[in-house]
């Protein structure tokens, strides 16, 4: 431990406070008893698909596209997830299949 | 009698929610354990890893916290960094304002635990007919929380005993987001917004780089969504 226990606890509480602020803010700004404005209702509809797009790209942000293996494990695994999902429509199968392939690729083929 | 049927209802909600959370189970156990191991190797024992996971409950900032715990004490910097890294959660709250309306006491816990993965599941899934919305979302949120804290505890206590190669196992979370993205994509009226999300994040990634991608991406997404509101609302209506 670099910090003292009290300092460590203070850091943990500061991190928790920052995280909780981002989670609670919308609920404070738009309290339950008030009818949400049309803009908020609109955002509630369009933000989920947009944020899912953000999260997919965010997960792949660390991939190096300009040097070997040029993101090949990620491209292949994402393609398999998508194909499995379009074919069978089974969430667990798609995720398990893609993850197994990815592990195989990064541990053996592109290791 | 009423209590008994209610309990049955809760158990049924748990049984329905559990399969949906299995991908998160895989990803969280894996990442949670990695976090526990990292804390351990930096001199912070199991109790610290568990306490942090219980109170902070946010993946990326917990990994960054190790840098904060191994340098000069600066809680203000920790707070600000935590707000910036988790800024995307603001959009999650905005998205589920409607879903989380009128849920009483459970609501506070749901908001406390609104992680990337829990948000993805909650925003993509509706409880089956007749099931209480709050109970269903509670189980999803609670199970995810359990996986995360459990993973950290396991990693901190037993991380050194794992002998099989887990490299790449955390891809389960990427795969989960890809699947949920496709689930959104199935509904034609969601496609413009989904493309805006992908496009803006790529643009932000190219301009600002991997370490600073999130906040510019959010600003850009919000700007494009607001600028295109008239058009997008027309697509929304045309689904009927």
mmCIF file of C-alpha atoms in Angstrom:
data_model
loop_
_atom_site.group_PDB
_atom_site.id
_atom_site.type_symbol
_atom_site.label_atom_id
_atom_site.label_comp_id
_atom_site.label_asym_id
_atom_site.label_seq_id
_atom_site.Cartn_x
_atom_site.Cartn_y
_atom_site.Cartn_z
ATOM 1 C CA UNK A 1 0.000 0.000 0.000
ATOM 2 C CA UNK A 2 1.339 3.413 -0.974
ATOM 3 C CA UNK A 3 -1.364 5.393 0.832
ATOM 4 C CA UNK A 4 -2.502 5.104 4.433
ATOM 5 C CA UNK A 5 -5.822 3.314 5.081
ATOM 6 C CA UNK A 6 -7.585 6.626 5.742
ATOM 7 C CA UNK A 7 -6.229 8.115 2.498
ATOM 8 C CA UNK A 8 -7.243 4.981 0.593
ATOM 9 C CA UNK A 9 -10.747 5.220 1.990
ATOM 10 C CA UNK A 10 -10.905 8.902 0.999
ATOM 11 C CA UNK A 11 -9.899 8.034 -2.598
ATOM 12 C CA UNK A 12 -12.524 5.286 -2.742
ATOM 13 C CA UNK A 13 -15.208 7.661 -1.455
ATOM 14 C CA UNK A 14 -14.156 10.369 -3.938
ATOM 15 C CA UNK A 15 -14.390 7.863 -6.818
ATOM 16 C CA UNK A 16 -17.766 6.645 -5.577
ATOM 17 C CA UNK A 17 -19.064 10.210 -5.292
ATOM 18 C CA UNK A 18 -17.948 11.066 -8.844
ATOM 19 C CA UNK A 19 -19.512 7.912 -10.275
ATOM 20 C CA UNK A 20 -22.775 8.353 -8.398
ATOM 21 C CA UNK A 21 -23.005 11.989 -9.480
ATOM 22 C CA UNK A 22 -23.014 10.890 -13.140
ATOM 23 C CA UNK A 23 -25.653 8.231 -12.437
ATOM 24 C CA UNK A 24 -28.014 10.451 -10.400
ATOM 25 C CA UNK A 25 -27.731 13.751 -12.265
ATOM 26 C CA UNK A 26 -30.499 13.133 -14.862
ATOM 27 C CA UNK A 27 -32.868 11.950 -12.126
ATOM 28 C CA UNK A 28 -32.234 15.123 -10.115
ATOM 29 C CA UNK A 29 -32.637 17.416 -13.107
ATOM 30 C CA UNK A 30 -35.842 15.674 -14.220
ATOM 31 C CA UNK A 31 -37.606 14.605 -10.992
ATOM 32 C CA UNK A 32 -40.333 11.953 -11.117
ATOM 33 C CA UNK A 33 -43.233 14.185 -10.202
ATOM 34 C CA UNK A 34 -42.647 16.456 -13.186
ATOM 35 C CA UNK A 35 -43.964 15.468 -16.584
ATOM 36 C CA UNK A 36 -40.858 15.004 -18.805
ATOM 37 C CA UNK A 37 -40.503 17.505 -21.621
ATOM 38 C CA UNK A 38 -40.847 16.295 -25.238
ATOM 39 C CA UNK A 39 -37.076 16.695 -25.721
ATOM 40 C CA UNK A 40 -36.368 14.306 -22.867
ATOM 41 C CA UNK A 41 -38.900 11.781 -24.185
ATOM 42 C CA UNK A 42 -37.278 12.050 -27.606
ATOM 43 C CA UNK A 43 -33.795 11.509 -26.136
ATOM 44 C CA UNK A 44 -35.079 8.507 -24.185
ATOM 45 C CA UNK A 45 -35.992 6.935 -27.512
ATOM 46 C CA UNK A 46 -32.928 7.748 -29.601
ATOM 47 C CA UNK A 47 -30.158 7.583 -26.992
ATOM 48 C CA UNK A 48 -30.252 3.801 -26.336
ATOM 49 C CA UNK A 49 -29.415 2.787 -29.932
ATOM 50 C CA UNK A 50 -26.891 5.642 -30.206
ATOM 51 C CA UNK A 51 -25.172 4.690 -26.937
ATOM 52 C CA UNK A 52 -25.051 1.031 -27.953
ATOM 53 C CA UNK A 53 -23.193 2.187 -31.061
ATOM 54 C CA UNK A 54 -20.856 4.223 -28.858
ATOM 55 C CA UNK A 55 -20.187 1.243 -26.593
ATOM 56 C CA UNK A 56 -19.309 -1.079 -29.492
ATOM 57 C CA UNK A 57 -16.774 1.419 -30.856
ATOM 58 C CA UNK A 58 -15.568 2.193 -27.323
ATOM 59 C CA UNK A 59 -14.796 -1.491 -26.691
ATOM 60 C CA UNK A 60 -12.696 -1.591 -29.855
ATOM 61 C CA UNK A 61 -10.907 1.720 -29.241
ATOM 62 C CA UNK A 62 -7.643 0.031 -28.222
ATOM 63 C CA UNK A 63 -7.305 -1.957 -31.451
ATOM 64 C CA UNK A 64 -4.238 -1.031 -33.530
ATOM 65 C CA UNK A 65 -5.389 -0.948 -37.154
ATOM 66 C CA UNK A 66 -2.099 0.103 -38.706
ATOM 67 C CA UNK A 67 0.151 -2.775 -37.616
ATOM 68 C CA UNK A 68 -0.125 -6.563 -37.671
ATOM 69 C CA UNK A 69 -2.532 -8.220 -37.048
ATOM 70 C CA UNK A 70 -4.514 -5.116 -38.198
ATOM 71 C CA UNK A 71 -7.416 -5.826 -35.824
ATOM 72 C CA UNK A 72 -8.011 -9.209 -37.449
ATOM 73 C CA UNK A 73 -8.991 -11.040 -34.217
ATOM 74 C CA UNK A 74 -11.525 -8.318 -33.381
ATOM 75 C CA UNK A 75 -12.953 -8.111 -36.922
ATOM 76 C CA UNK A 76 -13.324 -11.877 -37.182
ATOM 77 C CA UNK A 77 -14.823 -12.297 -33.716
ATOM 78 C CA UNK A 78 -17.287 -9.418 -34.153
ATOM 79 C CA UNK A 79 -18.287 -10.835 -37.559
ATOM 80 C CA UNK A 80 -18.905 -14.254 -36.018
ATOM 81 C CA UNK A 81 -20.986 -12.727 -33.211
ATOM 82 C CA UNK A 82 -23.079 -10.848 -35.777
ATOM 83 C CA UNK A 83 -23.496 -13.804 -38.158
ATOM 84 C CA UNK A 84 -24.378 -16.222 -35.352
ATOM 85 C CA UNK A 85 -26.864 -13.708 -34.041
ATOM 86 C CA UNK A 86 -28.533 -13.051 -37.384
ATOM 87 C CA UNK A 87 -28.627 -16.797 -38.064
ATOM 88 C CA UNK A 88 -29.820 -18.246 -34.743
ATOM 89 C CA UNK A 89 -30.917 -15.164 -32.794
ATOM 90 C CA UNK A 90 -29.687 -16.758 -29.559
ATOM 91 C CA UNK A 91 -27.906 -14.148 -27.415
ATOM 92 C CA UNK A 92 -25.836 -16.604 -25.393
ATOM 93 C CA UNK A 93 -24.784 -18.646 -28.393
ATOM 94 C CA UNK A 94 -23.665 -15.529 -30.272
ATOM 95 C CA UNK A 95 -21.630 -14.257 -27.322
ATOM 96 C CA UNK A 96 -20.114 -17.627 -26.401
ATOM 97 C CA UNK A 97 -19.216 -18.396 -30.019
ATOM 98 C CA UNK A 98 -17.583 -15.028 -30.629
ATOM 99 C CA UNK A 99 -15.707 -15.041 -27.321
ATOM 100 C CA UNK A 100 -14.417 -18.604 -27.803
ATOM 101 C CA UNK A 101 -13.161 -17.706 -31.280
ATOM 102 C CA UNK A 102 -11.546 -14.514 -29.981
ATOM 103 C CA UNK A 103 -9.743 -16.380 -27.199
ATOM 104 C CA UNK A 104 -8.529 -18.981 -29.667
ATOM 105 C CA UNK A 105 -7.284 -16.270 -32.028
ATOM 106 C CA UNK A 106 -5.416 -14.147 -29.472
ATOM 107 C CA UNK A 107 -3.991 -17.122 -27.602
ATOM 108 C CA UNK A 108 -2.822 -19.195 -30.558
ATOM 109 C CA UNK A 109 -3.181 -17.852 -34.104
ATOM 110 C CA UNK A 110 -2.188 -14.229 -33.388
ATOM 111 C CA UNK A 111 -0.268 -14.847 -30.180
ATOM 112 C CA UNK B 1 -51.282 -15.815 0.966
ATOM 113 C CA UNK B 2 -50.661 -12.615 -0.859
ATOM 114 C CA UNK B 3 -47.126 -12.572 0.493
ATOM 115 C CA UNK B 4 -46.542 -16.100 -0.806
ATOM 116 C CA UNK B 5 -47.755 -15.335 -4.321
ATOM 117 C CA UNK B 6 -45.672 -12.182 -4.300
ATOM 118 C CA UNK B 7 -42.607 -14.184 -3.353
ATOM 119 C CA UNK B 8 -43.350 -16.653 -6.116
ATOM 120 C CA UNK B 9 -43.563 -13.694 -8.448
ATOM 121 C CA UNK B 10 -40.177 -12.447 -7.339
ATOM 122 C CA UNK B 11 -38.577 -15.833 -7.792
ATOM 123 C CA UNK B 12 -40.082 -16.082 -11.241
ATOM 124 C CA UNK B 13 -38.669 -12.654 -12.072
ATOM 125 C CA UNK B 14 -35.236 -13.857 -10.917
ATOM 126 C CA UNK B 15 -35.526 -16.940 -13.127
ATOM 127 C CA UNK B 16 -36.440 -14.757 -16.090
ATOM 128 C CA UNK B 17 -33.720 -12.177 -15.433
ATOM 129 C CA UNK B 18 -30.855 -14.595 -14.801
ATOM 130 C CA UNK B 19 -30.337 -15.938 -18.370
ATOM 131 C CA UNK B 20 -30.210 -12.373 -19.685
ATOM 132 C CA UNK B 21 -27.335 -11.609 -17.313
ATOM 133 C CA UNK B 22 -25.129 -14.616 -18.153
ATOM 134 C CA UNK B 23 -22.947 -12.656 -20.611
ATOM 135 C CA UNK B 24 -22.412 -10.054 -17.899
ATOM 136 C CA UNK B 25 -21.574 -12.870 -15.475
ATOM 137 C CA UNK B 26 -18.771 -14.002 -17.781
ATOM 138 C CA UNK B 27 -17.439 -10.523 -18.416
ATOM 139 C CA UNK B 28 -17.747 -9.186 -14.875
ATOM 140 C CA UNK B 29 -16.227 -12.226 -13.203
ATOM 141 C CA UNK B 30 -13.317 -11.951 -15.579
ATOM 142 C CA UNK B 31 -12.799 -8.183 -15.269
ATOM 143 C CA UNK B 32 -13.631 -8.166 -11.560
ATOM 144 C CA UNK B 33 -11.028 -10.856 -10.963
ATOM 145 C CA UNK B 34 -8.443 -8.984 -13.015
ATOM 146 C CA UNK B 35 -9.139 -5.957 -10.817
ATOM 147 C CA UNK B 36 -8.784 -8.016 -7.612
ATOM 148 C CA UNK B 37 -5.461 -9.416 -8.805
ATOM 149 C CA UNK B 38 -4.154 -5.957 -9.749
ATOM 150 C CA UNK B 39 -5.098 -4.526 -6.361
ATOM 151 C CA UNK B 40 -3.369 -7.461 -4.687
ATOM 152 C CA UNK B 41 -0.160 -7.030 -6.671
ATOM 153 C CA UNK B 42 -0.112 -3.325 -5.729
ATOM 154 C CA UNK B 43 -0.308 -4.133 -2.048
ATOM 155 C CA UNK B 44 -4.053 -3.634 -1.511
ATOM 156 C CA UNK B 45 -5.621 -6.766 -0.041
ATOM 157 C CA UNK B 46 -9.019 -8.420 -0.661
ATOM 158 C CA UNK B 47 -10.907 -6.122 1.696
ATOM 159 C CA UNK B 48 -9.874 -3.025 -0.276
ATOM 160 C CA UNK B 49 -10.754 -4.640 -3.602
ATOM 161 C CA UNK B 50 -14.170 -5.662 -2.251
ATOM 162 C CA UNK B 51 -14.851 -2.300 -0.591
ATOM 163 C CA UNK B 52 -13.943 -0.435 -3.787
ATOM 164 C CA UNK B 53 -16.162 -2.703 -5.905
ATOM 165 C CA UNK B 54 -19.060 -2.351 -3.463
ATOM 166 C CA UNK B 55 -18.892 1.449 -3.268
ATOM 167 C CA UNK B 56 -17.539 2.593 -6.642
ATOM 168 C CA UNK B 57 -18.978 -0.160 -8.890
ATOM 169 C CA UNK B 58 -17.650 1.184 -12.202
ATOM 170 C CA UNK B 59 -15.125 -0.806 -14.194
ATOM 171 C CA UNK B 60 -12.921 1.665 -16.011
ATOM 172 C CA UNK B 61 -12.463 4.063 -13.097
ATOM 173 C CA UNK B 62 -11.616 1.186 -10.754
ATOM 174 C CA UNK B 63 -8.790 0.118 -13.045
ATOM 175 C CA UNK B 64 -7.601 3.736 -13.234
ATOM 176 C CA UNK B 65 -7.844 3.999 -9.460
ATOM 177 C CA UNK B 66 -4.815 1.753 -9.093
ATOM 178 C CA UNK B 67 -2.727 4.557 -10.552
ATOM 179 C CA UNK B 68 -4.348 6.963 -8.055
ATOM 180 C CA UNK B 69 -3.653 4.626 -5.147
ATOM 181 C CA UNK B 70 0.021 4.248 -5.990
ATOM 182 C CA UNK B 71 0.876 7.939 -6.250
ATOM 183 C CA UNK B 72 0.589 11.087 -4.098
ATOM 184 C CA UNK B 73 -2.761 11.429 -2.268
ATOM 185 C CA UNK B 74 -5.145 13.604 -4.311
ATOM 186 C CA UNK B 75 -8.865 12.968 -3.663
ATOM 187 C CA UNK B 76 -10.033 15.978 -5.692
ATOM 188 C CA UNK B 77 -8.260 14.696 -8.785
ATOM 189 C CA UNK B 78 -9.810 11.281 -8.101
ATOM 190 C CA UNK B 79 -13.282 12.821 -7.943
ATOM 191 C CA UNK B 80 -12.864 14.837 -11.150
ATOM 192 C CA UNK B 81 -11.374 11.913 -13.043
ATOM 193 C CA UNK B 82 -14.242 9.722 -11.916
ATOM 194 C CA UNK B 83 -16.820 12.264 -13.163
ATOM 195 C CA UNK B 84 -15.097 12.531 -16.558
ATOM 196 C CA UNK B 85 -14.536 8.822 -17.085
ATOM 197 C CA UNK B 86 -18.131 8.041 -16.125
ATOM 198 C CA UNK B 87 -19.773 10.974 -17.900
ATOM 199 C CA UNK B 88 -21.485 8.590 -20.325
ATOM 200 C CA UNK B 89 -23.685 7.401 -17.440
ATOM 201 C CA UNK B 90 -25.524 10.731 -17.656
ATOM 202 C CA UNK B 91 -26.967 9.565 -20.979
ATOM 203 C CA UNK B 92 -27.966 6.233 -19.479
ATOM 204 C CA UNK B 93 -29.994 8.003 -16.811
ATOM 205 C CA UNK B 94 -31.617 10.202 -19.462
ATOM 206 C CA UNK B 95 -32.555 7.094 -21.460
ATOM 207 C CA UNK B 96 -34.214 5.228 -18.611
ATOM 208 C CA UNK B 97 -35.988 8.147 -16.907
ATOM 209 C CA UNK B 98 -39.276 6.737 -18.201
ATOM 210 C CA UNK B 99 -38.527 3.092 -17.436
ATOM 211 C CA UNK B 100 -37.518 3.894 -13.865
ATOM 212 C CA UNK B 101 -40.559 6.081 -13.097
ATOM 213 C CA UNK B 102 -42.751 5.144 -10.165
ATOM 214 C CA UNK B 103 -40.708 2.209 -8.923
ATOM 215 C CA UNK B 104 -40.532 3.365 -5.295
ATOM 216 C CA UNK B 105 -37.657 2.274 -3.070
ATOM 217 C CA UNK B 106 -36.097 -0.060 -5.633
ATOM 218 C CA UNK B 107 -35.444 2.931 -7.879
ATOM 219 C CA UNK B 108 -32.531 4.225 -5.781
ATOM 220 C CA UNK B 109 -30.691 0.927 -6.106
ATOM 221 C CA UNK B 110 -31.372 0.788 -9.854
ATOM 222 C CA UNK B 111 -29.853 4.244 -10.282
ATOM 223 C CA UNK B 112 -26.891 3.389 -8.025
ATOM 224 C CA UNK B 113 -26.061 0.379 -10.210
ATOM 225 C CA UNK B 114 -26.541 1.856 -13.675
ATOM 226 C CA UNK B 115 -23.344 0.497 -15.283
ATOM 227 C CA UNK B 116 -22.723 0.139 -19.045
ATOM 228 C CA UNK B 117 -23.819 -3.478 -18.996
ATOM 229 C CA UNK B 118 -26.845 -3.046 -16.738
ATOM 230 C CA UNK B 119 -27.996 -0.082 -18.814
ATOM 231 C CA UNK B 120 -27.597 -2.116 -22.013
ATOM 232 C CA UNK B 121 -29.768 -4.921 -20.669
ATOM 233 C CA UNK B 122 -32.381 -2.701 -19.050
ATOM 234 C CA UNK B 123 -32.758 -0.474 -22.102
ATOM 235 C CA UNK B 124 -33.034 -3.470 -24.468
ATOM 236 C CA UNK B 125 -35.308 -5.715 -22.404
ATOM 237 C CA UNK B 126 -38.918 -5.431 -21.331
ATOM 238 C CA UNK B 127 -40.285 -7.647 -18.555
ATOM 239 C CA UNK B 128 -42.636 -10.397 -19.783
ATOM 240 C CA UNK B 129 -46.380 -9.722 -19.665
ATOM 241 C CA UNK B 130 -47.709 -9.443 -16.108
ATOM 242 C CA UNK B 131 -44.309 -9.201 -14.418
ATOM 243 C CA UNK B 132 -43.579 -6.167 -12.275
ATOM 244 C CA UNK B 133 -41.151 -3.895 -14.090
ATOM 245 C CA UNK B 134 -39.302 -2.893 -10.932
ATOM 246 C CA UNK B 135 -38.714 -6.469 -9.787
ATOM 247 C CA UNK B 136 -37.391 -7.529 -13.175
ATOM 248 C CA UNK B 137 -34.980 -4.601 -13.454
ATOM 249 C CA UNK B 138 -33.981 -5.068 -9.818
ATOM 250 C CA UNK B 139 -32.823 -8.639 -10.444
ATOM 251 C CA UNK B 140 -30.839 -7.666 -13.512
ATOM 252 C CA UNK B 141 -29.155 -4.840 -11.578
ATOM 253 C CA UNK B 142 -28.609 -6.908 -8.445
ATOM 254 C CA UNK B 143 -27.177 -9.959 -10.239
ATOM 255 C CA UNK B 144 -24.751 -7.765 -12.201
ATOM 256 C CA UNK B 145 -23.656 -6.106 -8.942
ATOM 257 C CA UNK B 146 -23.138 -9.515 -7.343
ATOM 258 C CA UNK B 147 -20.989 -10.714 -10.270
ATOM 259 C CA UNK B 148 -18.786 -7.634 -10.100
ATOM 260 C CA UNK B 149 -18.175 -7.737 -6.341
ATOM 261 C CA UNK B 150 -17.853 -11.525 -6.405
ATOM 262 C CA UNK B 151 -15.313 -11.347 -9.213
ATOM 263 C CA UNK B 152 -13.195 -8.790 -7.344
ATOM 264 C CA UNK B 153 -13.301 -10.919 -4.196
ATOM 265 C CA UNK B 154 -12.347 -14.059 -6.116
ATOM 266 C CA UNK B 155 -9.498 -12.313 -7.919
ATOM 267 C CA UNK B 156 -8.121 -10.793 -4.733
ATOM 268 C CA UNK B 157 -8.266 -14.035 -2.781
ATOM 269 C CA UNK B 158 -7.625 -16.730 -5.353
ATOM 270 C CA UNK B 159 -6.255 -14.901 -8.391
ATOM 271 C CA UNK B 160 -2.882 -16.569 -8.168
ATOM 272 C CA UNK B 161 -4.365 -20.059 -8.309
ATOM 273 C CA UNK B 162 -5.938 -19.672 -11.732
ATOM 274 C CA UNK B 163 -3.991 -21.886 -14.085
ATOM 275 C CA UNK B 164 -5.886 -21.664 -17.387
ATOM 276 C CA UNK B 165 -5.239 -18.831 -19.807
ATOM 277 C CA UNK B 166 -8.106 -16.329 -19.583
ATOM 278 C CA UNK B 167 -6.649 -13.928 -22.189
ATOM 279 C CA UNK B 168 -9.484 -12.633 -24.334
ATOM 280 C CA UNK B 169 -12.304 -13.797 -22.056
ATOM 281 C CA UNK B 170 -13.304 -10.192 -21.455
ATOM 282 C CA UNK B 171 -14.304 -10.046 -25.135
ATOM 283 C CA UNK B 172 -17.647 -11.360 -23.794
ATOM 284 C CA UNK B 173 -18.584 -7.768 -22.952
ATOM 285 C CA UNK B 174 -17.736 -6.498 -26.448
ATOM 286 C CA UNK B 175 -19.798 -9.370 -27.837
ATOM 287 C CA UNK B 176 -22.668 -8.428 -25.522
ATOM 288 C CA UNK B 177 -22.676 -4.861 -26.832
ATOM 289 C CA UNK B 178 -22.531 -6.101 -30.449
ATOM 290 C CA UNK B 179 -25.548 -8.348 -29.827
ATOM 291 C CA UNK B 180 -27.534 -5.602 -28.086
ATOM 292 C CA UNK B 181 -26.609 -3.214 -30.888
ATOM 293 C CA UNK B 182 -28.066 -5.711 -33.387
ATOM 294 C CA UNK B 183 -31.187 -6.064 -31.228
ATOM 295 C CA UNK B 184 -31.668 -2.279 -31.456
ATOM 296 C CA UNK B 185 -30.889 -2.418 -35.183
ATOM 297 C CA UNK B 186 -33.741 -4.915 -35.740
ATOM 298 C CA UNK B 187 -36.193 -2.087 -35.216
ATOM 299 C CA UNK B 188 -35.969 -0.011 -38.338
ATOM 300 C CA UNK B 189 -36.800 3.253 -36.566
ATOM 301 C CA UNK B 190 -33.670 2.847 -34.364
ATOM 302 C CA UNK B 191 -31.247 2.623 -37.276
ATOM 303 C CA UNK B 192 -30.520 6.318 -37.881
ATOM 304 C CA UNK B 193 -29.720 6.850 -34.180
ATOM 305 C CA UNK B 194 -27.600 3.676 -34.079
ATOM 306 C CA UNK B 195 -25.594 4.895 -37.076
ATOM 307 C CA UNK B 196 -25.208 8.328 -35.484
ATOM 308 C CA UNK B 197 -23.801 6.635 -32.364
ATOM 309 C CA UNK B 198 -21.254 4.603 -34.312
ATOM 310 C CA UNK B 199 -20.320 7.426 -36.688
ATOM 311 C CA UNK B 200 -19.850 10.134 -34.052
ATOM 312 C CA UNK B 201 -17.754 7.840 -31.854
ATOM 313 C CA UNK B 202 -15.485 6.888 -34.764
ATOM 314 C CA UNK B 203 -15.057 10.563 -35.689
ATOM 315 C CA UNK B 204 -14.231 11.397 -32.076
ATOM 316 C CA UNK B 205 -11.824 8.453 -31.852
ATOM 317 C CA UNK B 206 -9.954 9.614 -34.942
ATOM 318 C CA UNK B 207 -9.740 13.231 -33.788
ATOM 319 C CA UNK B 208 -9.218 12.885 -30.016
ATOM 320 C CA UNK B 209 -7.626 9.456 -29.694
ATOM 321 C CA UNK B 210 -8.500 6.385 -27.633
ATOM 322 C CA UNK B 211 -7.902 7.992 -24.225
ATOM 323 C CA UNK B 212 -10.248 10.936 -24.733
ATOM 324 C CA UNK B 213 -12.911 9.491 -26.991
ATOM 325 C CA UNK B 214 -15.977 9.402 -24.745
ATOM 326 C CA UNK B 215 -16.853 12.991 -23.875
ATOM 327 C CA UNK B 216 -16.377 14.479 -27.374
ATOM 328 C CA UNK B 217 -18.338 11.523 -28.760
ATOM 329 C CA UNK B 218 -21.204 12.238 -26.356
ATOM 330 C CA UNK B 219 -21.263 15.931 -27.229
ATOM 331 C CA UNK B 220 -21.229 15.097 -30.938
ATOM 332 C CA UNK B 221 -23.970 12.472 -30.600
ATOM 333 C CA UNK B 222 -26.159 14.878 -28.659
ATOM 334 C CA UNK B 223 -25.571 17.662 -31.198
ATOM 335 C CA UNK B 224 -26.417 15.443 -34.181
ATOM 336 C CA UNK B 225 -29.463 13.948 -32.457
ATOM 337 C CA UNK B 226 -30.774 17.409 -31.605
ATOM 338 C CA UNK B 227 -30.026 18.832 -35.052
ATOM 339 C CA UNK B 228 -31.791 15.894 -36.705
ATOM 340 C CA UNK B 229 -34.689 15.789 -34.280
ATOM 341 C CA UNK B 230 -37.405 16.681 -36.804
ATOM 342 C CA UNK B 231 -36.225 14.049 -39.270
ATOM 343 C CA UNK B 232 -35.672 11.383 -36.632
ATOM 344 C CA UNK B 233 -39.051 11.950 -35.022
ATOM 345 C CA UNK B 234 -40.626 11.441 -38.422
ATOM 346 C CA UNK B 235 -38.895 8.023 -38.642
ATOM 347 C CA UNK B 236 -40.185 7.281 -35.145
ATOM 348 C CA UNK B 237 -43.744 7.987 -36.217
ATOM 349 C CA UNK B 238 -43.504 6.111 -39.507
ATOM 350 C CA UNK B 239 -43.053 2.827 -37.617
ATOM 351 C CA UNK B 240 -46.754 2.736 -36.752
#
